[in-house]
Tab-separated table of C-alpha atoms in Angstrom:
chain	number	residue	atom	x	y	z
E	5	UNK	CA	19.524	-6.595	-22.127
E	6	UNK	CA	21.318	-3.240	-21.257
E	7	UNK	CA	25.204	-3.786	-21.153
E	8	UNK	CA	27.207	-4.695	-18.691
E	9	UNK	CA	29.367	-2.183	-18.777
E	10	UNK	CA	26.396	0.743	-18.039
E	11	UNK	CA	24.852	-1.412	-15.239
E	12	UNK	CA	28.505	-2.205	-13.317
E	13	UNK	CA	28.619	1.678	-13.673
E	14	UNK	CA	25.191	2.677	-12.257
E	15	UNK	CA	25.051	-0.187	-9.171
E	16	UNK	CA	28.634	1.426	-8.742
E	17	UNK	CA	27.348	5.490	-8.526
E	18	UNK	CA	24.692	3.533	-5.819
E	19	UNK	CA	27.383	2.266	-3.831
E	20	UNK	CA	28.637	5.518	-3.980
E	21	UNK	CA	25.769	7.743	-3.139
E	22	UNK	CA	25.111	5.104	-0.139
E	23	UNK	CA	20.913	5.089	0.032
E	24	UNK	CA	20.953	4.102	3.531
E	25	UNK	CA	22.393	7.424	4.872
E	26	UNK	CA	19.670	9.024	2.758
E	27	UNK	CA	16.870	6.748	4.164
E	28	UNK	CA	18.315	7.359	7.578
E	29	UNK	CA	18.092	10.839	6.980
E	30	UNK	CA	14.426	10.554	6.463
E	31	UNK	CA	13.426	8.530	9.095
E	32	UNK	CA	14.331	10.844	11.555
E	33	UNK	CA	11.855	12.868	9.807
E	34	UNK	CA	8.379	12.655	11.287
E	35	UNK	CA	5.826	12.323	8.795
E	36	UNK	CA	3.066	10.915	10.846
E	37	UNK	CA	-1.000	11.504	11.339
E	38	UNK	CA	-1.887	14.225	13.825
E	39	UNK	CA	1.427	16.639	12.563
E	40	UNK	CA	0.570	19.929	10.755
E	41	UNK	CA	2.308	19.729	7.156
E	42	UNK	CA	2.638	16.160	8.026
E	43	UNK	CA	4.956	14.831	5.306
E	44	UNK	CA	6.587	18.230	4.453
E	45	UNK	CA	10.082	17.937	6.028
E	46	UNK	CA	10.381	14.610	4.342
E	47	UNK	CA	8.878	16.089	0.821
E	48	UNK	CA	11.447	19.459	1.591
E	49	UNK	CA	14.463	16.591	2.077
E	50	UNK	CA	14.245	14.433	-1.340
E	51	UNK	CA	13.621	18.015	-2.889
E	52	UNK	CA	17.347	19.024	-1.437
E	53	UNK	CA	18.756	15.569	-2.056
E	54	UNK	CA	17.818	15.342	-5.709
E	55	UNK	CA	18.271	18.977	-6.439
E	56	UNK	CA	21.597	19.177	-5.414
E	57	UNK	CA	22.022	16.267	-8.082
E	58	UNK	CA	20.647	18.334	-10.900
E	59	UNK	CA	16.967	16.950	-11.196
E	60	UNK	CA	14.298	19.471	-11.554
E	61	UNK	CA	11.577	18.533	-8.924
E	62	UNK	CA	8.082	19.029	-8.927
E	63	UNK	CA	5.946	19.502	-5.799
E	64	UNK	CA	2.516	20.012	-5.969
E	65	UNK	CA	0.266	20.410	-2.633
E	66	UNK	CA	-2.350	17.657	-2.344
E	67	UNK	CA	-3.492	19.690	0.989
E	68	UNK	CA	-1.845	22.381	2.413
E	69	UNK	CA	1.764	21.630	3.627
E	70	UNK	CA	1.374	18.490	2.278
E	71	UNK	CA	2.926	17.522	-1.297
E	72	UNK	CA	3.427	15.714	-4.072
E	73	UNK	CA	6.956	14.777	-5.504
E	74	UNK	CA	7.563	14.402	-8.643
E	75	UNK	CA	11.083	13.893	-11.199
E	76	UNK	CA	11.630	12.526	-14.016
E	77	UNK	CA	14.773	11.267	-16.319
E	78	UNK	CA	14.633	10.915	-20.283
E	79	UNK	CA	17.116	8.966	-22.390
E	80	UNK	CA	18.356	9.771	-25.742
E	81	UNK	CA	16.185	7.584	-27.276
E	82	UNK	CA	12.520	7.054	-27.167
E	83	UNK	CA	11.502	3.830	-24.835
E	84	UNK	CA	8.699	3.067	-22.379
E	85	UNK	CA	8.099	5.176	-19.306
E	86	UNK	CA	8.470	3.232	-15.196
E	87	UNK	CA	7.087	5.009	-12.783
E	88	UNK	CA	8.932	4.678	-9.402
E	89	UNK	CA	6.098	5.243	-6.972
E	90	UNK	CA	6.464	5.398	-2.999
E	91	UNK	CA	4.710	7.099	0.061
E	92	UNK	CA	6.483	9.778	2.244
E	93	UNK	CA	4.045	9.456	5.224
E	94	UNK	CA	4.085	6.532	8.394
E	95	UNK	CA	1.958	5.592	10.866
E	96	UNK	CA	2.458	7.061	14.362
E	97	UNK	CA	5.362	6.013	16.600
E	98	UNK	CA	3.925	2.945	18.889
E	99	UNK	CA	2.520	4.706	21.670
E	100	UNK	CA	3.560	2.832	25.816
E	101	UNK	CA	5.932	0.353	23.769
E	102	UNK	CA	9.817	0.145	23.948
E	103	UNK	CA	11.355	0.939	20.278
E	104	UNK	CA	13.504	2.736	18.163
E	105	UNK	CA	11.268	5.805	17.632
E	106	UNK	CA	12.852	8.127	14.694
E	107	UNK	CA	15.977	7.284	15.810
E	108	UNK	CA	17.636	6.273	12.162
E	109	UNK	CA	20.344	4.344	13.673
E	110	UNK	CA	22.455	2.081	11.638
E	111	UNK	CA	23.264	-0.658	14.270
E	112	UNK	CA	24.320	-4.659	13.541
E	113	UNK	CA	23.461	-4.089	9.806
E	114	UNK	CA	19.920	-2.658	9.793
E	115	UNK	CA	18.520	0.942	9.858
E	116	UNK	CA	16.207	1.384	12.739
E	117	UNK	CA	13.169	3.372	13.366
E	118	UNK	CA	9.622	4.306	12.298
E	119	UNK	CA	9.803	4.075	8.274
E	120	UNK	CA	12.511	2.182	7.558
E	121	UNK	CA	10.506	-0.415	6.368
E	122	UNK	CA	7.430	1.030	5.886
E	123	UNK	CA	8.556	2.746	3.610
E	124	UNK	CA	11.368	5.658	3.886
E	125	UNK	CA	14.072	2.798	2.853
E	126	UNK	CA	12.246	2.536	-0.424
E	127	UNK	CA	11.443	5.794	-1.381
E	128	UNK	CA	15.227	6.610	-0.902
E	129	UNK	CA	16.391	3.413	-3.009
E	130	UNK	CA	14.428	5.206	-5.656
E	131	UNK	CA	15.675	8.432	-5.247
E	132	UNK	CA	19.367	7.143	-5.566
E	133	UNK	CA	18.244	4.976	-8.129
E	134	UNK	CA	16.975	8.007	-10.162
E	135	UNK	CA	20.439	9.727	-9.608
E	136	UNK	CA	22.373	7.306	-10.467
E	137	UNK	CA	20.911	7.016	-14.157
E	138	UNK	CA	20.111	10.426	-14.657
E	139	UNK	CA	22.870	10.825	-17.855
E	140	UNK	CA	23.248	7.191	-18.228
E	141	UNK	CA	19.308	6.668	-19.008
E	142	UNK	CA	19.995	5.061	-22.986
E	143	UNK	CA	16.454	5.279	-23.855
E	144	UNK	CA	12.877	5.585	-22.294
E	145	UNK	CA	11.969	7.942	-19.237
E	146	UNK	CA	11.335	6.948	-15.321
E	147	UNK	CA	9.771	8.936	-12.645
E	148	UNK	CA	9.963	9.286	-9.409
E	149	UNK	CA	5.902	9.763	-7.801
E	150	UNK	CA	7.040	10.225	-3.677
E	151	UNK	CA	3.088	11.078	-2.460
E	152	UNK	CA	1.269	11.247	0.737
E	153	UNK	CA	-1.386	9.668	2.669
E	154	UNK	CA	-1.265	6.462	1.858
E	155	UNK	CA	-1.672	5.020	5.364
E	156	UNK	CA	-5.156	6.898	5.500
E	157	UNK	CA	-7.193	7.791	2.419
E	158	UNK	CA	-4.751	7.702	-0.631
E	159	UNK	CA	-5.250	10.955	-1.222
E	160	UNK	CA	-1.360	11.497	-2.779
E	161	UNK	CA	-1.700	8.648	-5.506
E	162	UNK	CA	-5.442	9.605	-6.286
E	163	UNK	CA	-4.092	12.507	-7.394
E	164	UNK	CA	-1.611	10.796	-9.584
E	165	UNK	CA	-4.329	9.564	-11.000
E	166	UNK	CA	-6.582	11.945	-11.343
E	167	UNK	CA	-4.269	14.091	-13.388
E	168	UNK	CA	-4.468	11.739	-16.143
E	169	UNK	CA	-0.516	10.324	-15.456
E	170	UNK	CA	0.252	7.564	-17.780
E	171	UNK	CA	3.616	4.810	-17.675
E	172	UNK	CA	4.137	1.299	-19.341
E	173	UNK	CA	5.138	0.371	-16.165
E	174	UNK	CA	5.100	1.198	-12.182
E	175	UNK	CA	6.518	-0.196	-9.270
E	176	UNK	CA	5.655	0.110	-5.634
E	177	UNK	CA	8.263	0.258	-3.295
E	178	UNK	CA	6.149	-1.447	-0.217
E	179	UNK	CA	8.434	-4.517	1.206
E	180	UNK	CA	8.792	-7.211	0.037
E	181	UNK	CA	12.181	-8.712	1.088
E	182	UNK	CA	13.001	-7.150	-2.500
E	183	UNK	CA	10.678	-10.077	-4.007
E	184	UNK	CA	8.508	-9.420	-6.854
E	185	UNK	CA	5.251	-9.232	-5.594
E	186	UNK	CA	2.331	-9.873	-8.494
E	187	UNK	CA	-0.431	-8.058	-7.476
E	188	UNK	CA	-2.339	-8.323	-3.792
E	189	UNK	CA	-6.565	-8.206	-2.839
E	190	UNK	CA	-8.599	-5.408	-3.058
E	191	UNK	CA	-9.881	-3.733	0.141
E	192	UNK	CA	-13.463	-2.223	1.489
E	193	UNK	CA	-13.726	-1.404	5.751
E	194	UNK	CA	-17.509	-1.686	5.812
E	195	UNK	CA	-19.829	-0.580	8.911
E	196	UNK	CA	-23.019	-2.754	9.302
E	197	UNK	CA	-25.552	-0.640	11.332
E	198	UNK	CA	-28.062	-2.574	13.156
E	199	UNK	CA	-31.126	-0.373	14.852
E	200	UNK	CA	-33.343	-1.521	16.874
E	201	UNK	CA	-35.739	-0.625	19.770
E	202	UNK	CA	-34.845	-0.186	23.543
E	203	UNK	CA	-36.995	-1.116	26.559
E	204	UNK	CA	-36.211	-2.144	30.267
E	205	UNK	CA	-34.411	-5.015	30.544
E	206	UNK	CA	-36.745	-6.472	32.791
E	207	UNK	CA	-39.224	-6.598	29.623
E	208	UNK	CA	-36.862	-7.497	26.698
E	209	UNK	CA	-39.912	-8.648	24.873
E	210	UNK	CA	-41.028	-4.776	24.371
E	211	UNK	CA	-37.994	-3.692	22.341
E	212	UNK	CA	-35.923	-5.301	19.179
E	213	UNK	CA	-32.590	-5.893	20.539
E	214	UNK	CA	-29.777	-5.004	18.171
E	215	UNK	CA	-26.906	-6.667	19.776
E	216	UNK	CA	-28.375	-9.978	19.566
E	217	UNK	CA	-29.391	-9.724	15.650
E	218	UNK	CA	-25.823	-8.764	14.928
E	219	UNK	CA	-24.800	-12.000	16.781
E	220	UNK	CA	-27.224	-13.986	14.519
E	221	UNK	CA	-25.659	-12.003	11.541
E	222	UNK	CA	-22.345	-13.241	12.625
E	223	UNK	CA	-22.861	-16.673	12.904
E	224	UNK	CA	-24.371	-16.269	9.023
E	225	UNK	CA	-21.314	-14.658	7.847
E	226	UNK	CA	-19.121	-17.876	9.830
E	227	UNK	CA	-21.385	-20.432	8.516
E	228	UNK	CA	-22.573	-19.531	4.985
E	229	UNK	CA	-20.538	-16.655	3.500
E	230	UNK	CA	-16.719	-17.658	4.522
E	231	UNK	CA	-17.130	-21.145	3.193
E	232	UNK	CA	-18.323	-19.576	0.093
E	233	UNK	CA	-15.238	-17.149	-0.084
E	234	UNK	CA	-12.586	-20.081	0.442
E	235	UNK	CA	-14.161	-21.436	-2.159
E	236	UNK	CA	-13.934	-18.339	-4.749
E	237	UNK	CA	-10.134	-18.622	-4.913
E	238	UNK	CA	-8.373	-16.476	-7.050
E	239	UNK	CA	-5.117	-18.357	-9.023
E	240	UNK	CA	-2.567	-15.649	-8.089
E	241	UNK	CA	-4.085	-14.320	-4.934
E	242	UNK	CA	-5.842	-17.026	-2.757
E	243	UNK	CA	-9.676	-16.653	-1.777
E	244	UNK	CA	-11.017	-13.406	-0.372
E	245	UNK	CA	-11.501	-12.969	3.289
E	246	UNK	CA	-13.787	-11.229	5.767
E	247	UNK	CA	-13.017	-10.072	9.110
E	248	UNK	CA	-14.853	-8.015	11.878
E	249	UNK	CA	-12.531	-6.206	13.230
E	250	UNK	CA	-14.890	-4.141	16.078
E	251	UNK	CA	-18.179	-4.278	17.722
E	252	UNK	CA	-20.174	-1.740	19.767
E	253	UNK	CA	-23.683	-1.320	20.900
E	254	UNK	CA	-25.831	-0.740	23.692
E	255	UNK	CA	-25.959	1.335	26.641
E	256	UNK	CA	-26.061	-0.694	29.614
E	257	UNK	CA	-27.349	-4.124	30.830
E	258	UNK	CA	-30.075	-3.233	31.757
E	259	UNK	CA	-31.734	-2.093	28.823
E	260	UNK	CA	-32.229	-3.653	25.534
E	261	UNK	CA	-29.722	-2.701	23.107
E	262	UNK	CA	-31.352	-0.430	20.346
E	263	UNK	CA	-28.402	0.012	17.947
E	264	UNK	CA	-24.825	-2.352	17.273
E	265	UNK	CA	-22.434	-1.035	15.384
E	266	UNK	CA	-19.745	-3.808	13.389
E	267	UNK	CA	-16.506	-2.555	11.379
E	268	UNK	CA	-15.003	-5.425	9.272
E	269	UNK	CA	-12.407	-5.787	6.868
E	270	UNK	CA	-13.365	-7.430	3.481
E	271	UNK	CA	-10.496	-8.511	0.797
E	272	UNK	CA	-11.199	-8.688	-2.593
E	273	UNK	CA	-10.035	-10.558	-5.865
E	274	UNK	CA	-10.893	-9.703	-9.454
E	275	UNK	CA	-14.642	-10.507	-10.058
E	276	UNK	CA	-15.713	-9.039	-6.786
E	277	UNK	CA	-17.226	-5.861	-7.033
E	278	UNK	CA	-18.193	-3.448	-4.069
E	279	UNK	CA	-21.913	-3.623	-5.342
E	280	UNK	CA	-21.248	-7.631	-4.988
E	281	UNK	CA	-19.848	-7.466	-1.853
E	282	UNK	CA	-22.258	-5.598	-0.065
E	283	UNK	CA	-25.037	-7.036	-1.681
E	284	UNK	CA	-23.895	-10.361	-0.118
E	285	UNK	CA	-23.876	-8.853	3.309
E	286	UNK	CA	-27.215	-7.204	2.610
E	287	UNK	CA	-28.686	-10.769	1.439
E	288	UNK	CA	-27.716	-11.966	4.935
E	289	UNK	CA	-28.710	-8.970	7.059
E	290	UNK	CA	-32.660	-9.338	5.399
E	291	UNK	CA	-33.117	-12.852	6.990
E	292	UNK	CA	-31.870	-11.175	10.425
E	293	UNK	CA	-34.515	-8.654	10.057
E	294	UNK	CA	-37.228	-11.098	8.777
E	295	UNK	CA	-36.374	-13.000	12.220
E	296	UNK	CA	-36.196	-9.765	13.750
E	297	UNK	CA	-39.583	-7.583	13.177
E	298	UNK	CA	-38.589	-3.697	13.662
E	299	UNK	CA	-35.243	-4.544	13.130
E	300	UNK	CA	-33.621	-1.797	10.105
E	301	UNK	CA	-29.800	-2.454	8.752
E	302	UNK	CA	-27.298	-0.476	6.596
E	303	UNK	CA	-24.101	-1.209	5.740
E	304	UNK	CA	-21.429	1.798	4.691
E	305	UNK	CA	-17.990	2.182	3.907
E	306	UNK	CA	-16.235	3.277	6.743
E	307	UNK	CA	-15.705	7.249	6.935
E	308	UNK	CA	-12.495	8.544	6.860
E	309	UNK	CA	-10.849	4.661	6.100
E	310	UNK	CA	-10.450	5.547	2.025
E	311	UNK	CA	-10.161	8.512	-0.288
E	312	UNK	CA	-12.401	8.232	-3.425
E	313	UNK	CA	-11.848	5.585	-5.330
E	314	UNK	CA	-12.738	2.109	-4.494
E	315	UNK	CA	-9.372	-0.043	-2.778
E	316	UNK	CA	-9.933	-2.812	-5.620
E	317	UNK	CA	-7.037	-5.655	-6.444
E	318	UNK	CA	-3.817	-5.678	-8.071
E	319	UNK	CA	-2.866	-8.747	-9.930
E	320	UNK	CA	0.189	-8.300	-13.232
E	321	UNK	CA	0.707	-11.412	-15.367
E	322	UNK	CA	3.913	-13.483	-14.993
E	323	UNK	CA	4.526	-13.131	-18.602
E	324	UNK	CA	4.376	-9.517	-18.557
E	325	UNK	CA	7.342	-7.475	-19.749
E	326	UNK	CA	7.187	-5.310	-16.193
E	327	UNK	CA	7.386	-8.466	-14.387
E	328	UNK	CA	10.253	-10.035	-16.240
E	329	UNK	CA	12.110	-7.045	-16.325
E	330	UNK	CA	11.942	-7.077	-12.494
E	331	UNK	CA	12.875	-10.438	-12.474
E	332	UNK	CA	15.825	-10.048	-14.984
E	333	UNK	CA	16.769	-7.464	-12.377
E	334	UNK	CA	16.528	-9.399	-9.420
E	335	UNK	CA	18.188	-12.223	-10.811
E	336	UNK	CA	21.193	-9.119	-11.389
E	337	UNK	CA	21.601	-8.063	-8.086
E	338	UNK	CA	20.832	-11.103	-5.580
E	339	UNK	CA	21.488	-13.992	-8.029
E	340	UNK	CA	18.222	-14.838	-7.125
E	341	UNK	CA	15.072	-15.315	-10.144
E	342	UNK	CA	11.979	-17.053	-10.393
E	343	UNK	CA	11.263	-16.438	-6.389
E	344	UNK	CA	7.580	-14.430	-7.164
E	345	UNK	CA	5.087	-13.875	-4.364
E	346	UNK	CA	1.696	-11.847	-3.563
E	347	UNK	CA	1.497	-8.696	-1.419
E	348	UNK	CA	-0.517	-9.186	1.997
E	349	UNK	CA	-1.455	-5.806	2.233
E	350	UNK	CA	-3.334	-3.521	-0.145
E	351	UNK	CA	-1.150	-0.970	-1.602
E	352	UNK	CA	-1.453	2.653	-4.090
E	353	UNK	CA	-0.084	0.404	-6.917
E	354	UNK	CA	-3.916	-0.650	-7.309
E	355	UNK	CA	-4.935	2.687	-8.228
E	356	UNK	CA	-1.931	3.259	-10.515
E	357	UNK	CA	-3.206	-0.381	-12.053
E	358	UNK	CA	-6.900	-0.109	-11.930
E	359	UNK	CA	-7.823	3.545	-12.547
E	360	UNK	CA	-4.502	3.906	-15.122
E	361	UNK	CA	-4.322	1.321	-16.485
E	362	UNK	CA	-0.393	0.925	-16.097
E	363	UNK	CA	0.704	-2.959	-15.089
E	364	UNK	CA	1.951	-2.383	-11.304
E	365	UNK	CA	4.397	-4.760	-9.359
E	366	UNK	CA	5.149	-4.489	-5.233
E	367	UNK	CA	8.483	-4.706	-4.858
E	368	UNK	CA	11.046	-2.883	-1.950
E	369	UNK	CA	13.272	-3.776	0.781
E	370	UNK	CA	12.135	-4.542	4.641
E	371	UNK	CA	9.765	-7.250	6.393
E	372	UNK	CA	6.019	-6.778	5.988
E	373	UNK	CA	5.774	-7.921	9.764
E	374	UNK	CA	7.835	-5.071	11.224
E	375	UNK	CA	6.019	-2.200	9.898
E	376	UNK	CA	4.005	-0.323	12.318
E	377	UNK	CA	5.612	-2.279	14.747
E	378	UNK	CA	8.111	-0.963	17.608
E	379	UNK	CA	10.700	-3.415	16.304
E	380	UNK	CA	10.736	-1.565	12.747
E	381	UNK	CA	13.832	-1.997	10.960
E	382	UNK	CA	15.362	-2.890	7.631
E	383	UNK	CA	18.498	-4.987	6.659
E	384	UNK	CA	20.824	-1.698	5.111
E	385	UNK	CA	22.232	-4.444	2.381
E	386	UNK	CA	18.335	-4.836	0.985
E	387	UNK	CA	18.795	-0.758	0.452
E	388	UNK	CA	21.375	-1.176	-1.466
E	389	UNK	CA	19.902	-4.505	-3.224
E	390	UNK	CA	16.407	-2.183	-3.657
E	391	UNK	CA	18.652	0.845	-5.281
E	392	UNK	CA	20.019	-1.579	-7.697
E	393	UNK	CA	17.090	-3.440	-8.372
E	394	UNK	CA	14.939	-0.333	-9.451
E	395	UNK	CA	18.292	0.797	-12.009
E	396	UNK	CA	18.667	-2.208	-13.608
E	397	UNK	CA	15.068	-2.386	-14.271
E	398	UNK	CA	14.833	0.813	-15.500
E	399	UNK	CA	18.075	0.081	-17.942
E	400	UNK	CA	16.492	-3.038	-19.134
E	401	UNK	CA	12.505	-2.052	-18.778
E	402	UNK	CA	12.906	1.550	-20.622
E	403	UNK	CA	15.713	-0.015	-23.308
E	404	UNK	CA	12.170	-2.489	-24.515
E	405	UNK	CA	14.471	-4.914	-26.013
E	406	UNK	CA	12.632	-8.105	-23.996
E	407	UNK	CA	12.375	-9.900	-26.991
């Protein structure tokens, strides 16, 4: 356990360097889909901020005007290495809805505006954090990883791992209400492609008509696959799920539909594969085309929905020293321990976990429901809470006395 001493000092150089005016700072910062050098001005701000607190950043472009930020602290002694990992971009502002845009205000105790939760309130809790025990690090190293895209194609943390970055330890900053989440489901959007034939509608017999096979295919999925996936429940994260999420087909009523077109989500747990999930949806879509003669299928990954790598899960042991540091930490800050929970979404930590092999928790301030919402804000004390949470994890994590 790191003194008390140190960690009253470094949750009091938090207070001091206040994280929310930071995080405010960057959510007035678009850093949204459709912008040229879409997360630059928010990359260009955390480069300022931790500069003029004498860290030595590292940006490296991922695409053009769009990079990578990386800083890292050593202690005197040697210790294991936490990555501090967050995302700089957001999703649009909500488009015909009432909100609070990029505002940043601080108003009845929360920061408001697209970010804050998702996830500009975390990635400057870790910035501060990193400040604050730059000099007072005893032993070990922790970096800062700020990278982009993660609300499209993970292109920023497949980088990360693609350069071969290793840590004993990593924490995403997605929210969690400052809970430690232990892992969360893998994730594939799949297209099923259903072609068919077309002919007059007045002679339905002379074509094969796509829209109805996909109908028959889900009514299999309802009936005979979904039972099956309630019933391959994972201890930590629940079953996996399937959902179709859009449909389209067809020209016009009058003729019979030659091609239907269906988009669903599929959630994963460890012992899924993506050659076992689509094999299961292939299984189902050969009896639709047995009932169907002239009736051909596919099914794809969505284009454009993921980078490279296959989404897979997340799950980190209880007993892990990551996790109990976190919870040691926790316990610190909010008086709170014991209080662990799952991540609903799916989340870069999964790369950092499954393609590096470094044990990954979810943990950050903000309500999962707000994000992407007009309504998005964050409670400016679970800032502060986040802030402290990451340094005292860091002091105890990096220190490796866990014993």
């Amino acid at each position: 356990m790191p003194p008390d001493d140190l960690v009253r000092e470094v949750f009091s150089e938090i207070e001091r360097l206040r994280p929310v005016d930071l995080a405010a700072e960057l959510v007035r910062l678009p850093s949204h889909p459709g912008l040229d050098r879409q997360e630059e001005q928010v990359v260009l701000a955390l480069d300022r901020y931790l500069g003029e607190h004498g860290l030595a950043v590292q940006l490296e472009e991922i695409l053009p005007g769009r990079p990578n930020l990386m800083v890292s602290i050593a202690g005197a002694k040697p210790g294991p290495h936490l990555l501090l990992c967050g995302h700089t971009d957001t999703v649009p502002v909500n488009s015909g809805e009432p909100g609070f845009g990029l505002s940043g205000e601080i108003r009845d105790g929360r920061l408001h505006g697209r970010g804050a939760v998702d996830m500009k309130g975390a990635v400057a809790a870790m910035a501060v954090a990193i400040v604050a025990l730059d000099r007072r690090l005893p032993a070990g190293r922790v970096t800062l990883a700020a990278v982009i895209d993660e609300e499209m194609e993970s292109l920023g943390a497949e980088q990360l791992v693609e350069t071969s970055f290793r840590a004993e330890g990593a924490v995403v900053g997605e929210p969690t209400g400052n809970r430690v989440a232990l892992g969360h489901k893998g994730l594939e959007w799949l297209e099923v492609n259903l072609q068919g034939r077309s002919a007059h509608g007045g002679t339905p017999e002379q074509g094969v008509n796509a829209i109805s096979a996909a109908g028959e295919f889900v009514a299999m999925v309802e009936r005979e696959l979904k039972p099956r996936l309630a019933a391959r429940r994972h201890p930590i994260l629940g079953p996996p799920t399937l959902n179709f999420g859009s449909v389209r087909g067809g020209d016009q009523p009058s003729t019979v539909a030659a091609s239907c077109a269906l988009a669903l989500d599929r959630r994963t747990v460890p012992g899924e594969s993506f050659q076992s999930i689509v094999s299961e949806l292939t299984e189902l879509l050969a009896r639709v085309e047995r009932n169907y003669p002239g009736l051909h299928t596919v099914v794809r990954r969505v284009s454009g929905g993921m980078g490279n790598l296959l989404h897979v899960a997340l799950v980190t042991p209880l007993e892990s020293p990551l996790a109990r540091a976190a919870d040691s930490a926790r316990r610190r800050v909010t008086g709170k321990s014991g209080d662990f929970t799952t991540f609903p979404a799916w989340t870069d930590g999964a790369l950092l976990s499954g393609y590096s092999g470094i044990p990954t928790i979810v943990l950050g301030p903000g309500d999962l429901a707000l994000a992407h919402s007009p309504r998005e804000a964050v409670p400016v004390v679970e800032i502060l809470e986040a802030a402290q949470i990451y340094a005292a994890l860091a002091l105890e994590f990096c220190g490796g006395d866990l014993a």
